[in-house]
Every structure is written in C-alpha cells, then in structure tokens.
mmCIF file of C-alpha atoms in Angstrom:
data_model
loop_
_atom_site.group_PDB
_atom_site.id
_atom_site.type_symbol
_atom_site.label_atom_id
_atom_site.label_comp_id
_atom_site.label_asym_id
_atom_site.label_seq_id
_atom_site.Cartn_x
_atom_site.Cartn_y
_atom_site.Cartn_z
ATOM 1 C CA MET A 1 154.795 32.929 81.712
ATOM 2 C CA MET A 2 154.146 34.731 78.349
ATOM 3 C CA ILE A 3 156.611 36.126 75.497
ATOM 4 C CA ALA A 4 155.342 38.118 72.883
ATOM 5 C CA ILE A 5 157.638 37.371 69.428
ATOM 6 C CA THR A 6 156.122 40.595 67.226
ATOM 7 C CA GLY A 7 157.029 42.636 64.597
ATOM 8 C CA THR A 8 156.182 44.479 61.517
ATOM 9 C CA PRO A 9 154.775 41.935 58.672
ATOM 10 C CA GLY A 10 157.743 40.683 56.785
ATOM 11 C CA THR A 11 160.164 40.747 59.168
ATOM 12 C CA GLY A 12 160.476 37.222 59.580
ATOM 13 C CA LYS A 13 158.885 36.207 62.726
ATOM 14 C CA THR A 14 157.022 33.323 61.248
ATOM 15 C CA ALA A 15 160.225 31.769 60.453
ATOM 16 C CA VAL A 16 161.709 32.583 63.613
ATOM 17 C CA ALA A 17 158.718 30.886 65.414
ATOM 18 C CA ASN A 18 158.440 27.387 63.234
ATOM 19 C CA CYS A 19 162.665 27.374 64.355
ATOM 20 C CA LEU A 20 161.560 27.562 67.643
ATOM 21 C CA ARG A 21 158.771 25.204 67.447
ATOM 22 C CA GLU A 22 161.144 22.620 65.980
ATOM 23 C CA LYS A 23 163.178 23.356 69.023
ATOM 24 C CA GLY A 24 160.395 22.324 71.603
ATOM 25 C CA GLU A 25 158.814 25.569 72.037
ATOM 26 C CA ASP A 26 155.274 26.204 72.879
ATOM 27 C CA VAL A 27 154.693 28.779 70.047
ATOM 28 C CA ILE A 28 150.909 29.998 69.130
ATOM 29 C CA ASP A 29 150.462 31.161 65.404
ATOM 30 C CA LEU A 30 147.940 33.962 66.266
ATOM 31 C CA HIS A 31 146.774 34.737 62.914
ATOM 32 C CA HIS A 32 145.845 30.801 63.079
ATOM 33 C CA TYR A 33 144.381 31.656 66.646
ATOM 34 C CA ILE A 34 142.209 34.212 66.098
ATOM 35 C CA GLU A 35 141.167 32.636 63.028
ATOM 36 C CA GLU A 36 140.443 29.469 64.855
ATOM 37 C CA ASN A 37 138.507 31.046 67.698
ATOM 38 C CA GLY A 38 136.314 33.481 65.737
ATOM 39 C CA LEU A 39 138.047 36.674 67.157
ATOM 40 C CA LYS A 40 138.418 37.966 63.441
ATOM 41 C CA GLY A 41 136.774 41.618 63.834
ATOM 42 C CA SER A 42 135.316 43.543 61.227
ATOM 43 C CA LEU A 43 137.028 44.288 57.838
ATOM 44 C CA ASP A 44 138.690 47.625 57.104
ATOM 45 C CA LYS A 45 138.256 47.966 53.546
ATOM 46 C CA LYS A 46 140.798 50.974 53.467
ATOM 47 C CA ARG A 47 143.968 49.551 55.394
ATOM 48 C CA ASP A 48 143.009 45.971 53.800
ATOM 49 C CA THR A 49 143.133 44.430 57.565
ATOM 50 C CA TYR A 50 140.751 42.969 60.170
ATOM 51 C CA ASN A 51 140.075 44.762 63.297
ATOM 52 C CA VAL A 52 140.830 42.861 66.438
ATOM 53 C CA ASP A 53 139.537 43.358 69.549
ATOM 54 C CA ALA A 54 142.702 43.444 71.528
ATOM 55 C CA GLU A 55 141.016 42.950 74.778
ATOM 56 C CA GLU A 56 138.876 39.768 73.470
ATOM 57 C CA LEU A 57 141.950 38.424 72.300
ATOM 58 C CA ASN A 58 143.750 38.726 75.454
ATOM 59 C CA THR A 59 140.632 37.361 77.622
ATOM 60 C CA SER A 60 140.723 34.079 75.041
ATOM 61 C CA ILE A 61 144.421 34.054 75.195
ATOM 62 C CA LYS A 62 144.785 33.695 79.002
ATOM 63 C CA GLU A 63 142.484 30.631 78.829
ATOM 64 C CA TYR A 64 144.775 28.842 76.808
ATOM 65 C CA VAL A 65 147.774 29.815 78.432
ATOM 66 C CA ARG A 66 147.227 29.116 81.931
ATOM 67 C CA GLY A 67 150.038 27.945 83.675
ATOM 68 C CA LYS A 68 152.504 27.347 80.954
ATOM 69 C CA LYS A 69 155.426 28.701 79.364
ATOM 70 C CA VAL A 70 154.193 30.303 75.923
ATOM 71 C CA MET A 71 155.020 32.215 73.262
ATOM 72 C CA ALA A 72 152.632 33.929 70.949
ATOM 73 C CA GLU A 73 153.748 35.012 67.579
ATOM 74 C CA GLY A 74 152.249 37.818 65.587
ATOM 75 C CA HIS A 75 152.175 41.150 64.567
ATOM 76 C CA LEU A 76 149.895 42.178 67.431
ATOM 77 C CA SER A 77 151.202 39.414 70.480
ATOM 78 C CA HIS A 78 152.485 42.999 71.817
ATOM 79 C CA PHE A 79 149.027 43.837 72.731
ATOM 80 C CA LEU A 80 148.747 40.112 75.044
ATOM 81 C CA ASP A 81 149.332 40.758 78.788
ATOM 82 C CA CYS A 82 152.992 39.422 78.453
ATOM 83 C CA ASP A 83 156.017 38.887 81.035
ATOM 84 C CA MET A 84 158.665 39.586 78.016
ATOM 85 C CA ILE A 85 158.252 41.199 74.393
ATOM 86 C CA ILE A 86 160.726 40.245 71.481
ATOM 87 C CA VAL A 87 160.481 42.846 68.405
ATOM 88 C CA ILE A 88 161.687 41.241 65.151
ATOM 89 C CA ARG A 89 163.306 44.178 63.004
ATOM 90 C CA CYS A 90 164.241 44.441 59.431
ATOM 91 C CA ARG A 91 165.539 47.229 57.416
ATOM 92 C CA PRO A 92 162.971 49.099 55.378
ATOM 93 C CA SER A 93 164.838 48.767 52.092
ATOM 94 C CA VAL A 94 165.087 44.614 53.018
ATOM 95 C CA LEU A 95 161.533 44.819 54.060
ATOM 96 C CA TYR A 96 160.332 46.483 51.018
ATOM 97 C CA GLU A 97 161.542 43.798 48.808
ATOM 98 C CA ARG A 98 159.983 40.939 51.125
ATOM 99 C CA LEU A 99 156.456 42.512 51.134
ATOM 100 C CA LYS A 100 156.716 43.165 47.295
ATOM 101 C CA GLU A 101 157.578 39.572 46.808
ATOM 102 C CA ARG A 102 154.597 38.721 48.818
ATOM 103 C CA GLY A 103 152.342 40.650 46.175
ATOM 104 C CA TYR A 104 151.584 43.252 48.878
ATOM 105 C CA THR A 105 150.019 46.213 47.260
ATOM 106 C CA GLU A 106 152.124 49.585 47.138
ATOM 107 C CA LYS A 107 149.965 51.298 49.416
ATOM 108 C CA LYS A 108 150.286 48.423 51.914
ATOM 109 C CA ILE A 109 153.659 47.561 51.433
ATOM 110 C CA MET A 110 154.313 51.850 52.409
ATOM 111 C CA GLU A 111 152.454 51.411 55.490
ATOM 112 C CA ASN A 112 154.466 48.820 57.057
ATOM 113 C CA VAL A 113 157.831 49.927 55.637
ATOM 114 C CA GLN A 114 157.097 53.461 57.050
ATOM 115 C CA ALA A 115 155.347 51.674 60.303
ATOM 116 C CA GLU A 116 159.150 49.557 60.354
ATOM 117 C CA ALA A 117 161.295 53.073 60.010
ATOM 118 C CA LEU A 118 158.909 54.817 62.497
ATOM 119 C CA ASP A 119 159.623 51.997 65.525
ATOM 120 C CA VAL A 120 155.947 51.966 65.477
ATOM 121 C CA ILE A 121 155.830 48.242 67.022
ATOM 122 C CA LEU A 122 158.993 49.033 69.228
ATOM 123 C CA CYS A 123 157.124 52.217 70.915
ATOM 124 C CA GLU A 124 153.965 50.359 71.323
ATOM 125 C CA SER A 125 155.395 47.705 73.092
ATOM 126 C CA THR A 126 157.527 49.587 75.416
ATOM 127 C CA GLU A 127 154.320 51.457 76.534
ATOM 128 C CA ARG A 128 153.112 47.492 77.783
ATOM 129 C CA ASN A 129 154.012 46.399 81.170
ATOM 130 C CA ALA A 130 156.662 44.143 79.977
ATOM 131 C CA HIS A 131 160.498 43.584 79.584
ATOM 132 C CA VAL A 132 160.988 44.589 76.081
ATOM 133 C CA PHE A 133 164.428 43.494 73.287
ATOM 134 C CA GLU A 134 164.702 43.681 69.887
ATOM 135 C CA ILE A 135 166.034 41.567 67.345
ATOM 136 C CA ASP A 136 167.520 43.007 63.697
ATOM 137 C CA ASN A 137 166.594 39.951 61.473
ATOM 138 C CA THR A 138 167.445 41.485 58.279
ATOM 139 C CA SER A 139 170.738 39.294 57.270
ATOM 140 C CA CYS A 140 170.090 36.489 59.972
ATOM 141 C CA THR A 141 168.833 33.203 59.106
ATOM 142 C CA ALA A 142 165.639 32.250 61.213
ATOM 143 C CA GLU A 143 167.546 30.046 63.256
ATOM 144 C CA GLN A 144 170.219 32.609 64.128
ATOM 145 C CA THR A 145 167.379 34.647 65.475
ATOM 146 C CA ALA A 146 165.392 31.813 67.228
ATOM 147 C CA LEU A 147 169.173 30.983 68.858
ATOM 148 C CA MET A 148 169.128 35.071 69.919
ATOM 149 C CA ILE A 149 165.646 34.656 71.309
ATOM 150 C CA LYS A 150 166.844 31.905 73.550
ATOM 151 C CA GLU A 151 169.431 33.655 74.966
ATOM 152 C CA ILE A 152 167.314 36.640 75.287
ATOM 153 C CA ILE A 153 164.797 34.431 77.409
ATOM 154 C CA SER A 154 167.548 32.956 79.523
ATOM 155 C CA GLY A 155 168.776 36.305 80.484
ATOM 156 C CA ARG A 156 171.318 36.780 78.129
ATOM 157 C CA SER A 157 169.946 40.248 76.515
ATOM 158 C CA SER A 158 172.846 42.665 76.063
ATOM 159 C CA GLY A 159 172.671 44.466 72.930
ATOM 160 C CA HIS A 160 168.797 43.764 72.444
ATOM 161 C CA GLU A 161 167.571 46.573 74.540
ATOM 162 C CA PRO A 162 164.998 49.268 72.703
ATOM 163 C CA GLY A 163 166.792 51.641 70.628
ATOM 164 C CA SER A 164 169.887 49.027 69.923
ATOM 165 C CA VAL A 165 168.237 49.095 66.176
ATOM 166 C CA ASP A 166 168.069 52.022 64.096
ATOM 167 C CA TRP A 167 166.991 52.510 60.670
ATOM 168 C CA SER A 168 167.298 56.641 61.015
ATOM 169 C CA ALA A 169 169.982 56.493 57.902
ATOM 170 C CA GLU A 170 166.799 55.402 55.718
ATOM 171 C CA MET A 171 163.948 57.877 57.270
ATOM 172 C CA GLU A 172 164.118 60.422 54.830
ATOM 173 C CA LYS A 173 163.575 57.596 52.143
ATOM 174 C CA TRP A 174 160.061 56.181 53.464
ATOM 175 C CA CYS A 175 158.496 59.019 55.464
#
C-alpha cells in the first residue's frame, strides 16, 4: 500500500513525516529519495526548481515499495501510483510567513501561496486514481496532524474529504 503525504512547500509535511517515523511508520522523504537515486532533472532557473520526471520517479518507487506499506512525503508524492493521498494544507497568510522565514524569494513565496490559495495540489490529487483527504495543519502540531493521518488510514476520515478546507476568504489577497 502506498500513501502519499503531499502539500504545498511549507505546509508542515516534513515535520509530520518525522512524527510518523517516530511512531514506527515507513515514510520515504521524496526529496532525499530523488537526490539519492539520481532522479533530479534539469534546473528550471525561472521557477528555481528542478524538473523531475514523474514516470521515472514512479517506476523507481514501485521497486522500493514492492510488498510493503509505505508513505511517501513530498510535494510531488501525489504524482505516484498511490492508494491514498493526504494533502496537508495551511492558511495562505500563515504559509507566507513560514516561507519568508525559510528565506524564499518573494516570487517563490507568491507562487507557493497562490498555489495553496487555489487548491492546486488538492485539484491535482483528485485527478489521480486514489482516495484523497485533506488536513488543515495551520494551527495543529505535527504530532496532532500525524495522529489525524493515522485515523484517516484506519478509516476514520470524516471531515477530511476534498473541499473541507476553504481558503476562499483569502483569495482576493493572494490571487
């Protein structure tokens, strides 16, 4: 079973993944996996990101996962062949501050904040052949979010259906 933990950069995926690892879950850090397996594509200088071939990544991950229950954490994980996708969300105004603290350029911050405000990763996820859920991580601890993920996986997913997080009140500010 493959479970994707995805979301816009800065929403809290890595901290949540670390909590899940502490609870004994097998969680792949997709960023490190891509680097360690030579799957980083060419640099898109304009967007300040690398172009990763999703099909090549998917093929490589399938070999690693074979026969195991694994979670893949990263903002590209929803492009993998998954059984379940959990999208970690964060209020755009809070996300802006988190990315600013990380030292992102204003252009990169706005690209990511707008993607969050417009539900880009959620929309991409719902186009996949997987069960999709979302969690608003704006004011939760990583531990609380990890527990919500474990509940969703065990079938207690009420309140986490696609569309349960709504940033439309902030849309005018960011888009």
